[in-house]
Amino acid sequence: MATINDNYLKLPGSYLFAEIARRVAAYKEAHPEADIIRLGIGDVTQPLPQACIEAMHKAVDDQAKAETFHGYGPEQGYSFLTEAIIKNNYTDRGIEIAPDEIFVSDGSKSDCGNIQEIFGLANKVAITDPVYPVYLDTNVMAGRTGELQKDGHFEGVVYLPCTAENNFAPALPKEHVDMLYLCCPNNPTGTTLSREELTKWVNYAKENETVILFDAAYAAYITEEDVPRSIYEIPGAKDVAIEFRSFSKTAGFTGTRCGYTIIPKTVKGRAADGSLVSFNKLWNRRHTTKFNGTAYIVQRGAAAIYTEEGQKQVKELVSYYMENARVIREGLKAAGLEAYGGVNAPYIWLKTPKNMSSWDFFDKLLTEANIVGTPGAGFGPCGEGYFRLTAFGSHENTKRAVARFAKLKF
Ligand SMILES: *Cc1c(COP(=O)(O)O)cnc(C)c1O
């Protein structure tokens, strides 16, 4: 009989969103009249920018005629898109990225999850805690960790706690790590690392020959000057960092699917024979072998965000959500709760009052205010005692939710 990859059995079931759905369904069954407002799931709700829609309609027409038809494209992405990305997000900000250092994909969840395939299995992995679960789970699947411990930590993984006490800026690890995942602006905490903090990490990576896997999915939401939009704004980062970006939150592409990864040719790792090999070369081999390119129509839609109209529309879209973030942040503070994030990210991370557990707070919010959020404990052991609200709802629902918060007694 075929055997299985036993590493998969180390993973707990996808408990978080299933458990949320179960509790909401049970409550609805008992209270069919309840008007539930969902501020839980990290998905956008507003339609795509008009410039993207128009570009995709035109691209559909291209596919209708032999002269303009596109079959398989370059796996790394069409140059009309990669050139626009490089110019707008890098060259214009003083960062040089070569055309063969960018890889377009169907979104950055796949890239963040698959990148570990080009790293050795013996590498020591560090993740911040709490964090987007993809980094950890894919390393568990690959066998780069031991078993899940009773305290919620996987054996063999270095966790970097991020709490209100350290202002959500993790301390450097005490032991050597080879791969380090950073998500900035952060999901779930909605907080960011300053230029100074990121410089500390880039210097650590240079000294320790660590590769930083930098997830910048929410870069478009940064409003403060001191927060780098790209890790390559930090001197030396091109030698140590791989950056992931996505059109999902930037332009509402969660259901349309497009992202990209930057791997400078100067980021290297050691082969078994001791020689240095560029990760760019390995990822190019992987990408061209396992991926056949993002749809032509979708890439046309993505490229449209870099037109003048597109830029304007994307800014409006981001502002729409960031206005919700402001309303939630200020509403929570007015209700006497401690809240973080929401300035450079569409997430607000609140400290549960009176040391309530994050699931108890979930139940209280659901039953007393009919609001659904996400318990922080679902993002890692240090998320316990915190709770995530998202700014991806409509203005109307966001305001209604905040008004309900004002009436809650803690
Ligand atoms: C939403 C999100 C992504 C982007 O995922 P896509 O696959 O591009 O939709 C990546 N990282 C984090 C932390 C996210 O929250």
XYZ file of C-alpha atoms and ligand atoms in Angstrom:
425
model
C 0.000 0.000 0.000
C 1.161 3.542 -0.679
C 2.305 5.353 2.413
C 1.392 8.940 3.201
C 3.404 12.017 4.088
C 3.117 11.601 7.848
C 4.063 15.227 8.421
C 0.490 16.154 7.486
C -0.731 14.280 10.557
C 1.220 16.651 12.792
C -1.112 19.492 11.791
C -4.195 20.151 13.909
C -7.413 20.366 11.827
C -8.142 23.789 10.349
C -9.805 24.544 13.621
C -10.066 28.333 13.550
C -12.506 29.251 10.780
C -14.394 25.958 11.070
C -14.948 26.576 14.774
C -16.038 30.174 14.123
C -18.539 28.965 11.507
C -19.842 26.300 13.901
C -20.437 28.762 16.750
C -22.082 31.332 14.449
C -24.359 28.674 12.922
C -25.395 27.412 16.373
C -26.194 30.955 17.511
C -28.200 31.678 14.342
C -30.165 28.495 14.786
C -31.153 29.557 18.319
C -31.713 33.217 17.298
C -32.917 33.241 13.674
C -33.777 36.962 13.899
C -30.226 38.010 14.897
C -28.668 40.604 12.576
C -25.071 39.400 12.555
C -22.255 41.682 11.361
C -19.142 39.874 10.182
C -15.814 41.562 10.774
C -13.928 38.308 10.924
C -12.671 37.022 7.611
C -9.745 38.698 5.843
C -11.444 39.060 2.487
C -12.274 42.222 0.573
C -15.893 43.120 -0.240
C -15.772 46.027 -2.720
C -15.753 45.474 -6.528
C -12.609 45.602 -8.674
C -11.375 49.030 -9.844
C -13.060 50.077 -13.110
C -9.663 50.272 -14.890
C -9.095 46.563 -14.169
C -12.576 45.636 -15.376
C -12.075 47.516 -18.651
C -8.630 45.982 -19.224
C -9.985 42.485 -18.603
C -12.961 43.012 -20.967
C -10.515 44.077 -23.652
C -8.305 41.069 -22.921
C -11.309 38.754 -23.319
C -11.822 40.264 -26.791
C -8.127 39.630 -27.559
C -8.749 35.954 -26.871
C -11.612 35.962 -29.432
C -9.392 36.608 -32.476
C -6.508 34.505 -33.809
C -4.329 37.606 -34.358
C -4.518 38.707 -30.699
C -5.043 35.321 -29.058
C -2.678 34.319 -26.211
C -1.944 30.683 -25.343
C 0.725 29.748 -22.800
C 2.607 32.852 -21.767
C 5.977 33.187 -20.044
C 5.735 31.389 -16.671
C 7.380 34.379 -14.983
C 4.699 36.779 -16.255
C 4.185 39.033 -19.287
C 6.616 41.928 -19.584
C 3.706 44.412 -19.827
C 2.991 43.522 -16.190
C 6.478 42.880 -14.780
C 7.840 46.140 -16.247
C 4.928 48.116 -14.754
C 5.446 46.493 -11.333
C 9.195 47.127 -11.329
C 8.819 50.746 -12.407
C 6.009 51.689 -10.006
C 6.933 49.723 -6.885
C 10.725 49.641 -7.135
C 12.552 51.893 -9.657
C 10.423 54.927 -8.783
C 11.334 54.338 -5.122
C 15.049 54.088 -5.860
C 15.278 50.280 -5.825
C 16.795 48.407 -8.751
C 15.134 45.101 -9.597
C 16.101 43.278 -12.814
C 13.406 41.795 -15.094
C 14.590 38.268 -14.252
C 14.219 38.871 -10.504
C 10.393 38.956 -10.552
C 7.993 36.021 -10.789
C 4.266 36.635 -11.345
C 1.934 34.054 -9.825
C -1.704 33.336 -9.028
C -1.385 34.987 -5.610
C 1.076 35.137 -2.788
C -0.432 32.443 -0.576
C 0.973 29.887 -3.017
C 4.331 31.662 -3.185
C 4.682 32.056 0.608
C 3.733 28.401 0.953
C 5.865 26.993 -1.864
C 9.053 28.997 -1.341
C 10.269 26.625 1.380
C 10.670 23.871 -1.276
C 13.914 25.448 -2.499
C 15.438 25.410 1.021
C 17.181 22.493 2.742
C 15.126 20.445 5.208
C 17.637 20.927 8.018
C 17.187 24.714 8.032
C 16.043 26.259 11.296
C 12.833 28.265 10.774
C 11.742 31.318 12.762
C 8.252 32.797 12.652
C 6.692 35.680 14.509
C 3.880 34.764 16.909
C 0.985 35.436 16.178
C 1.113 35.201 12.387
C -0.587 34.205 9.105
C -0.644 30.384 9.444
C 0.698 29.545 5.950
C 4.406 29.937 6.811
C 4.324 27.493 9.695
C 1.920 24.933 8.233
C 3.895 24.544 4.979
C 7.102 23.956 6.936
C 5.311 21.344 9.040
C 4.088 19.610 5.853
C 7.625 19.588 4.475
C 8.995 17.965 7.632
C 11.059 20.910 8.809
C 9.529 20.678 12.330
C 8.835 18.142 15.047
C 5.486 17.475 16.702
C 2.958 19.973 18.077
C 3.544 20.443 21.798
C 0.878 20.873 24.463
C 1.730 24.575 24.775
C 0.757 25.111 21.124
C 4.321 25.332 19.758
C 5.816 23.014 17.150
C 9.052 21.397 18.208
C 12.094 22.696 16.345
C 10.554 26.046 15.336
C 11.785 29.349 16.769
C 8.815 31.520 17.771
C 9.319 35.269 18.079
C 6.628 36.669 20.413
C 4.907 39.880 19.297
C 2.749 41.398 22.008
C 1.723 44.806 23.279
C 4.661 44.567 25.745
C 7.235 44.707 22.940
C 5.094 46.954 20.754
C 4.682 44.008 18.324
C 8.347 44.322 17.310
C 9.971 40.936 17.992
C 13.368 40.598 19.669
C 16.223 38.944 17.752
C 16.317 35.163 18.270
C 18.743 33.837 20.889
C 19.686 30.890 18.692
C 20.801 30.805 15.055
C 18.025 30.639 12.441
C 18.358 30.043 8.689
C 14.921 31.121 7.435
C 12.916 33.954 8.955
C 9.365 34.902 7.995
C 8.315 38.514 8.517
C 4.883 39.855 7.588
C 4.738 43.660 7.464
C 2.189 45.221 7.724
C 1.187 42.291 9.846
C -1.785 39.991 9.593
C -3.299 39.614 12.224
C -1.918 42.432 14.439
C -2.207 45.229 11.854
C 1.088 46.629 13.151
C 4.282 47.399 11.243
C 8.039 47.399 11.740
C 9.766 50.756 11.451
C 12.762 51.389 9.221
C 14.976 51.050 12.285
C 13.412 47.715 13.301
C 13.702 46.320 9.775
C 17.331 47.459 9.572
C 18.001 45.456 12.738
C 16.608 42.339 11.011
C 18.503 42.875 7.767
C 21.736 43.278 9.749
C 20.949 40.123 11.720
C 20.325 38.250 8.463
C 23.639 39.426 6.980
C 25.602 38.438 10.072
C 23.913 35.056 10.418
C 23.497 34.150 6.712
C 19.737 34.007 7.260
C 17.213 34.460 4.450
C 14.297 36.773 5.274
C 10.999 35.795 3.659
C 9.193 39.123 3.663
C 5.437 39.157 3.100
C 4.320 42.641 2.040
C 0.758 41.738 0.996
C -0.548 44.858 2.767
C 2.099 47.349 1.572
C -0.594 49.432 -0.172
C -2.182 50.187 3.212
C 0.865 51.918 4.709
C 0.149 55.571 5.477
C 3.081 56.510 7.738
C 6.342 57.792 6.250
C 8.680 55.828 8.497
C 7.353 52.412 7.446
C 9.172 50.916 4.438
C 6.873 49.783 1.582
C 9.459 47.220 0.526
C 12.212 45.519 2.501
C 14.612 46.539 -0.281
C 14.399 50.108 1.004
C 16.757 48.843 3.732
C 20.440 48.874 2.673
C 21.755 45.354 2.189
C 18.320 43.695 1.967
C 18.908 42.648 -1.637
C 21.525 40.194 -0.356
C 19.272 38.505 2.193
C 15.564 38.972 1.421
C 12.839 37.520 -0.770
C 9.705 39.685 -1.010
C 6.106 38.563 -1.625
C 3.437 40.929 -2.928
C -0.146 40.479 -4.014
C -2.907 42.274 -5.890
C -5.457 40.679 -3.535
C -5.681 43.355 -0.866
C -4.161 46.146 -3.011
C -6.790 45.978 -5.737
C -9.472 43.526 -4.607
C -8.009 40.542 -6.500
C -8.777 37.891 -3.842
C -11.122 36.129 -6.264
C -9.302 37.180 -9.445
C -5.837 35.898 -8.375
C -2.528 37.597 -9.056
C 0.618 38.124 -7.015
C 4.371 38.174 -7.471
C 7.634 37.347 -5.757
C 10.927 39.211 -5.978
C 14.100 37.136 -5.645
C 17.247 39.207 -6.177
C 20.022 37.118 -7.748
C 22.271 38.137 -4.856
C 20.262 36.082 -2.308
C 22.200 32.836 -1.985
C 22.291 29.601 -0.037
C 24.886 26.865 0.399
C 24.788 23.600 -1.588
C 25.866 20.249 -0.097
C 29.261 20.608 -1.829
C 29.787 23.958 -0.115
C 29.240 26.135 -3.191
C 26.923 29.152 -3.134
C 23.774 28.951 -5.248
C 21.323 31.731 -6.048
C 17.761 31.077 -4.827
C 16.573 32.928 -7.929
C 17.931 30.120 -10.121
C 16.206 27.443 -8.048
C 12.858 29.291 -7.948
C 13.006 29.865 -11.703
C 13.477 26.112 -12.164
C 10.606 25.352 -9.797
C 8.254 27.976 -11.208
C 8.776 26.932 -14.844
C 8.391 23.251 -13.928
C 5.352 23.415 -11.650
C 3.489 26.528 -12.831
C 2.227 27.508 -16.266
C 1.640 31.203 -15.809
C -1.149 33.436 -14.546
C -4.062 33.918 -16.977
C -3.410 36.545 -19.678
C -6.740 38.217 -18.891
C -5.886 38.498 -15.198
C -2.408 39.913 -15.896
C -3.994 42.575 -18.136
C -6.345 43.441 -15.271
C -3.444 43.627 -12.805
C -1.334 45.834 -15.109
C -4.244 48.303 -15.309
C -3.712 49.369 -11.702
C -0.519 51.129 -12.846
C -2.320 53.438 -15.299
C -3.168 56.920 -14.069
C -6.839 56.008 -13.690
C -5.970 52.698 -12.056
C -3.691 54.334 -9.475
C -6.443 56.753 -8.543
C -9.035 53.990 -8.205
C -6.770 51.753 -6.138
C -6.058 54.636 -3.760
C -9.809 55.200 -3.377
C -10.370 51.522 -2.674
C -7.654 51.396 -0.021
C -8.946 54.649 1.537
C -12.430 53.163 1.712
C -11.172 50.321 3.910
C -8.809 52.532 5.889
C -11.714 54.803 6.809
C -13.369 51.701 8.304
C -10.133 50.949 10.148
C -10.172 54.438 11.652
C -13.831 54.095 12.697
C -13.156 50.746 14.384
C -9.929 51.857 16.078
C -11.452 55.037 17.478
C -14.707 53.298 18.396
C -12.863 50.628 20.379
C -10.781 53.210 22.204
C -13.928 55.210 23.032
C -15.422 51.988 24.420
C -12.407 51.740 26.739
C -10.640 48.907 24.910
C -6.947 48.758 24.064
C -6.588 48.516 20.289
C -3.565 48.274 17.999
C -2.991 48.397 14.238
C -5.447 49.917 11.797
C -3.117 52.798 10.805
C -0.994 51.032 8.182
C -3.151 47.919 7.759
C -6.816 46.931 7.461
C -6.674 44.967 10.722
C -7.373 46.070 14.277
C -5.970 43.914 17.046
C -7.606 44.464 20.377
C -6.587 43.334 23.833
C -9.455 41.463 25.445
C -10.616 43.197 28.641
C -10.028 41.666 32.077
C -7.751 38.955 30.660
C -10.701 37.264 29.003
C -9.600 34.409 26.700
C -9.947 35.192 23.014
C -12.664 32.536 22.563
C -14.649 33.829 25.554
C -14.467 37.288 24.034
C -15.647 35.823 20.708
C -18.719 34.341 22.446
C -19.479 37.555 24.315
C -19.276 39.623 21.131
C -21.397 37.145 19.185
C -24.131 36.767 21.782
C -24.291 40.314 23.195
C -23.517 42.397 20.086
C -24.036 39.929 17.205
C -20.579 40.759 15.859
C -18.233 38.100 14.487
C -14.482 38.608 14.750
C -11.479 36.299 14.922
C -9.989 35.008 18.198
C -6.308 35.870 18.362
C -5.378 32.429 19.715
C -6.062 31.054 16.227
C -2.926 32.806 14.931
C -0.454 31.412 17.461
C 0.035 31.016 21.218
C 0.880 34.713 21.703
C -2.440 35.661 20.098
C -4.252 34.447 23.214
C -5.919 37.378 24.975
C -6.254 39.310 21.710
C -8.929 39.555 19.043
C -8.854 40.589 15.343
C -11.399 42.810 13.605
C -11.104 43.589 9.904
C -11.821 46.819 8.051
C -13.004 44.966 4.931
C -16.724 45.417 5.635
C -18.987 48.132 4.252
C -18.970 51.611 5.859
C -22.522 51.027 7.017
C -21.877 47.707 8.753
C -18.662 48.991 10.278
C -20.457 51.969 11.850
C -23.289 49.775 13.085
C -20.782 47.376 14.659
C -18.955 50.203 16.427
C -22.251 51.574 17.798
C -22.929 48.146 19.275
C -19.461 48.097 20.871
C -20.279 51.361 22.630
C -23.180 49.661 24.413
C -21.225 46.607 25.620
C -20.285 46.265 29.284
C -16.975 44.613 30.068
C -4.179 37.914 2.049
C -2.767 37.609 2.363
C -1.865 37.229 1.361
C -2.276 37.225 -0.083
O -2.844 36.063 -0.487
P -3.220 35.849 -2.001
O -2.940 34.399 -2.224
O -2.348 36.716 -2.846
O -4.671 36.188 -2.131
C -0.563 36.973 1.698
N -0.132 37.099 2.960
C -0.956 37.484 3.943
C -0.407 37.658 5.302
C -2.296 37.735 3.680
O -3.107 38.103 4.676
